[in-house]
Amino acid sequence: QVQLAESGGGSVQAGESLRLSCAASGYTSGAKWLAWFRQSPGKEREGVASIYTESGATFYDESVKGRFTISQDNAGNAAYLQMNDLKPEDTATYVCASDRVRGFPWYSNRGYTYWGRGTQVTVSS
């Protein structure tokens, strides 16, 4: 059973940084997609960034390009989201998602079978 556990959320001021971690367990060895989504009250869940562990290819939503960086550990069993220059509009619950293959674009909820419980990020102005 694949499980994802996020950590690293918190409350910061605008312009500050946070680093989120997602630990994936239960996978046998092999390539996988690890992604970060976020959801705030009244809004749909949106894709923030995704990484393919075999190639290291990364994908980002336009709203975070240049500010957020997704990375993985050497084993491909953890993903990190370095968030710099945070803005109040980045406030959301950040959720880790994963799957072996995606039948949908990287930013689509339907592309991932496994989901974490989320970690809250609050950015005040």
PDB file of C-alpha atoms in Angstrom:
ATOM      1  CA  GLN A   1       0.000   0.000   0.000  1.00  0.00           C
ATOM      2  CA  VAL A   2       1.540   3.270  -1.110  1.00  0.00           C
ATOM      3  CA  GLN A   3       1.412   6.047   1.448  1.00  0.00           C
ATOM      4  CA  LEU A   4       2.466   9.677   1.180  1.00  0.00           C
ATOM      5  CA  ALA A   5       3.313  11.867   4.149  1.00  0.00           C
ATOM      6  CA  GLU A   6       3.857  15.603   3.882  1.00  0.00           C
ATOM      7  CA  SER A   7       5.692  17.861   6.287  1.00  0.00           C
ATOM      8  CA  GLY A   8       7.145  21.335   6.426  1.00  0.00           C
ATOM      9  CA  GLY A   9       4.131  23.616   6.287  1.00  0.00           C
ATOM     10  CA  GLY A  10       3.745  26.643   8.493  1.00  0.00           C
ATOM     11  CA  SER A  11       2.942  30.331   8.747  1.00  0.00           C
ATOM     12  CA  VAL A  12       5.303  32.891   7.248  1.00  0.00           C
ATOM     13  CA  GLN A  13       5.380  36.492   6.113  1.00  0.00           C
ATOM     14  CA  ALA A  14       5.260  37.456   2.452  1.00  0.00           C
ATOM     15  CA  GLY A  15       8.685  37.181   0.857  1.00  0.00           C
ATOM     16  CA  GLU A  16       9.858  34.387   3.150  1.00  0.00           C
ATOM     17  CA  SER A  17      10.558  30.766   2.265  1.00  0.00           C
ATOM     18  CA  LEU A  18       9.371  27.297   3.218  1.00  0.00           C
ATOM     19  CA  ARG A  19      10.458  23.799   2.200  1.00  0.00           C
ATOM     20  CA  LEU A  20       7.875  21.034   2.011  1.00  0.00           C
ATOM     21  CA  SER A  21       8.727  17.349   2.086  1.00  0.00           C
ATOM     22  CA  CYS A  22       6.776  14.353   0.817  1.00  0.00           C
ATOM     23  CA  ALA A  23       7.886  10.880   1.839  1.00  0.00           C
ATOM     24  CA  ALA A  24       6.553   8.012  -0.284  1.00  0.00           C
ATOM     25  CA  SER A  25       6.442   4.506   1.174  1.00  0.00           C
ATOM     26  CA  GLY A  26       5.103   1.205  -0.099  1.00  0.00           C
ATOM     27  CA  TYR A  27       6.475   1.470  -3.631  1.00  0.00           C
ATOM     28  CA  THR A  28       8.704  -1.198  -5.044  1.00  0.00           C
ATOM     29  CA  SER A  29      11.667   0.219  -6.929  1.00  0.00           C
ATOM     30  CA  GLY A  30      10.998   1.983 -10.202  1.00  0.00           C
ATOM     31  CA  ALA A  31      10.089   5.266 -11.762  1.00  0.00           C
ATOM     32  CA  LYS A  32       7.179   7.284 -10.518  1.00  0.00           C
ATOM     33  CA  TRP A  33       5.608  10.707 -10.663  1.00  0.00           C
ATOM     34  CA  LEU A  34       5.685  12.827  -7.511  1.00  0.00           C
ATOM     35  CA  ALA A  35       3.627  15.998  -7.547  1.00  0.00           C
ATOM     36  CA  TRP A  36       2.440  18.836  -5.371  1.00  0.00           C
ATOM     37  CA  PHE A  37      -1.081  20.186  -5.535  1.00  0.00           C
ATOM     38  CA  ARG A  38      -2.688  22.901  -3.439  1.00  0.00           C
ATOM     39  CA  GLN A  39      -6.199  23.783  -2.447  1.00  0.00           C
ATOM     40  CA  SER A  40      -7.616  26.801  -0.670  1.00  0.00           C
ATOM     41  CA  PRO A  41     -11.197  27.301   0.550  1.00  0.00           C
ATOM     42  CA  GLY A  42     -13.634  27.872  -2.278  1.00  0.00           C
ATOM     43  CA  LYS A  43     -11.124  26.957  -4.970  1.00  0.00           C
ATOM     44  CA  GLU A  44     -10.460  23.806  -6.905  1.00  0.00           C
ATOM     45  CA  ARG A  45      -7.353  21.797  -6.235  1.00  0.00           C
ATOM     46  CA  GLU A  46      -4.599  22.909  -8.610  1.00  0.00           C
ATOM     47  CA  GLY A  47      -1.324  21.400  -9.702  1.00  0.00           C
ATOM     48  CA  VAL A  48       1.749  23.264  -8.479  1.00  0.00           C
ATOM     49  CA  ALA A  49       4.676  21.133  -9.644  1.00  0.00           C
ATOM     50  CA  SER A  50       5.524  17.595 -10.657  1.00  0.00           C
ATOM     51  CA  ILE A  51       8.689  15.541 -11.134  1.00  0.00           C
ATOM     52  CA  TYR A  52       9.343  12.237 -12.906  1.00  0.00           C
ATOM     53  CA  THR A  53      11.851  10.363 -10.798  1.00  0.00           C
ATOM     54  CA  GLU A  54      13.551   8.458 -13.616  1.00  0.00           C
ATOM     55  CA  SER A  55      14.489  11.441 -15.770  1.00  0.00           C
ATOM     56  CA  GLY A  56      14.218  14.251 -13.250  1.00  0.00           C
ATOM     57  CA  ALA A  57      11.933  16.146 -15.625  1.00  0.00           C
ATOM     58  CA  THR A  58      10.010  18.846 -13.802  1.00  0.00           C
ATOM     59  CA  PHE A  59       6.844  20.767 -14.524  1.00  0.00           C
ATOM     60  CA  TYR A  60       5.477  23.908 -12.903  1.00  0.00           C
ATOM     61  CA  ASP A  61       2.347  25.987 -12.849  1.00  0.00           C
ATOM     62  CA  GLU A  62       2.979  29.422 -14.322  1.00  0.00           C
ATOM     63  CA  SER A  63       2.090  31.104 -11.039  1.00  0.00           C
ATOM     64  CA  VAL A  64       5.074  29.543  -9.234  1.00  0.00           C
ATOM     65  CA  LYS A  65       7.724  29.409 -11.954  1.00  0.00           C
ATOM     66  CA  GLY A  66      10.912  31.077 -10.780  1.00  0.00           C
ATOM     67  CA  ARG A  67       9.842  30.937  -7.129  1.00  0.00           C
ATOM     68  CA  PHE A  68       9.220  27.238  -6.414  1.00  0.00           C
ATOM     69  CA  THR A  69      11.550  24.320  -7.099  1.00  0.00           C
ATOM     70  CA  ILE A  70      10.578  20.655  -6.951  1.00  0.00           C
ATOM     71  CA  SER A  71      13.286  18.068  -6.357  1.00  0.00           C
ATOM     72  CA  GLN A  72      13.671  14.448  -5.283  1.00  0.00           C
ATOM     73  CA  ASP A  73      15.967  12.406  -3.099  1.00  0.00           C
ATOM     74  CA  ASN A  74      18.498   9.989  -4.602  1.00  0.00           C
ATOM     75  CA  ALA A  75      16.193   7.002  -4.257  1.00  0.00           C
ATOM     76  CA  GLY A  76      13.204   8.726  -5.818  1.00  0.00           C
ATOM     77  CA  ASN A  77      11.144   8.072  -2.717  1.00  0.00           C
ATOM     78  CA  ALA A  78      10.786  11.643  -1.543  1.00  0.00           C
ATOM     79  CA  ALA A  79       9.921  14.918  -3.160  1.00  0.00           C
ATOM     80  CA  TYR A  80      10.647  18.377  -1.901  1.00  0.00           C
ATOM     81  CA  LEU A  81       9.111  21.719  -2.745  1.00  0.00           C
ATOM     82  CA  GLN A  82      11.326  24.699  -2.049  1.00  0.00           C
ATOM     83  CA  MET A  83       9.081  27.753  -1.974  1.00  0.00           C
ATOM     84  CA  ASN A  84      10.757  31.156  -2.109  1.00  0.00           C
ATOM     85  CA  ASP A  85       9.319  34.659  -2.214  1.00  0.00           C
ATOM     86  CA  LEU A  86       6.018  33.412  -0.879  1.00  0.00           C
ATOM     87  CA  LYS A  87       2.925  35.516  -1.506  1.00  0.00           C
ATOM     88  CA  PRO A  88      -0.412  35.657   0.329  1.00  0.00           C
ATOM     89  CA  GLU A  89      -2.046  33.994  -2.677  1.00  0.00           C
ATOM     90  CA  ASP A  90       0.148  30.933  -2.064  1.00  0.00           C
ATOM     91  CA  THR A  91      -1.824  30.266   1.110  1.00  0.00           C
ATOM     92  CA  ALA A  92      -3.360  26.800   0.789  1.00  0.00           C
ATOM     93  CA  THR A  93      -3.209  23.209   1.915  1.00  0.00           C
ATOM     94  CA  TYR A  94      -0.406  21.592  -0.051  1.00  0.00           C
ATOM     95  CA  VAL A  95      -0.935  17.950  -0.901  1.00  0.00           C
ATOM     96  CA  CYS A  96       1.508  15.413  -2.304  1.00  0.00           C
ATOM     97  CA  ALA A  97       0.355  13.062  -5.065  1.00  0.00           C
ATOM     98  CA  SER A  98       1.982  10.134  -6.839  1.00  0.00           C
ATOM     99  CA  ASP A  99       1.548   7.402  -9.392  1.00  0.00           C
ATOM    100  CA  ARG A 100       3.599   5.147 -11.659  1.00  0.00           C
ATOM    101  CA  VAL A 101       2.066   6.450 -14.865  1.00  0.00           C
ATOM    102  CA  ARG A 102      -0.166   9.362 -15.774  1.00  0.00           C
ATOM    103  CA  GLY A 103      -2.992   9.065 -18.217  1.00  0.00           C
ATOM    104  CA  PHE A 104      -3.642  12.780 -17.900  1.00  0.00           C
ATOM    105  CA  PRO A 105      -1.612  16.023 -17.896  1.00  0.00           C
ATOM    106  CA  TRP A 106       0.705  16.447 -14.916  1.00  0.00           C
ATOM    107  CA  TYR A 107      -1.575  19.108 -13.403  1.00  0.00           C
ATOM    108  CA  SER A 108      -4.718  16.956 -13.520  1.00  0.00           C
ATOM    109  CA  ASN A 109      -6.040  15.378 -10.323  1.00  0.00           C
ATOM    110  CA  ARG A 110      -7.011  12.345 -12.379  1.00  0.00           C
ATOM    111  CA  GLY A 111      -3.378  11.567 -13.154  1.00  0.00           C
ATOM    112  CA  TYR A 112      -2.555  10.386  -9.638  1.00  0.00           C
ATOM    113  CA  THR A 113      -3.861   7.473  -7.584  1.00  0.00           C
ATOM    114  CA  TYR A 114      -2.095   8.151  -4.288  1.00  0.00           C
ATOM    115  CA  TRP A 115      -2.567  11.255  -2.174  1.00  0.00           C
ATOM    116  CA  GLY A 116      -1.243  12.518   1.126  1.00  0.00           C
ATOM    117  CA  ARG A 117      -3.275  14.297   3.767  1.00  0.00           C
ATOM    118  CA  GLY A 118      -1.745  17.698   3.164  1.00  0.00           C
ATOM    119  CA  THR A 119       0.161  20.351   5.054  1.00  0.00           C
ATOM    120  CA  GLN A 120      -1.026  23.914   5.609  1.00  0.00           C
ATOM    121  CA  VAL A 121       0.911  26.880   4.280  1.00  0.00           C
ATOM    122  CA  THR A 122      -0.212  30.325   5.399  1.00  0.00           C
ATOM    123  CA  VAL A 123       1.403  33.478   4.046  1.00  0.00           C
ATOM    124  CA  SER A 124       0.513  36.819   5.584  1.00  0.00           C
ATOM    125  CA  SER A 125       1.177  40.234   4.084  1.00  0.00           C
TER     126      SER A 125
END
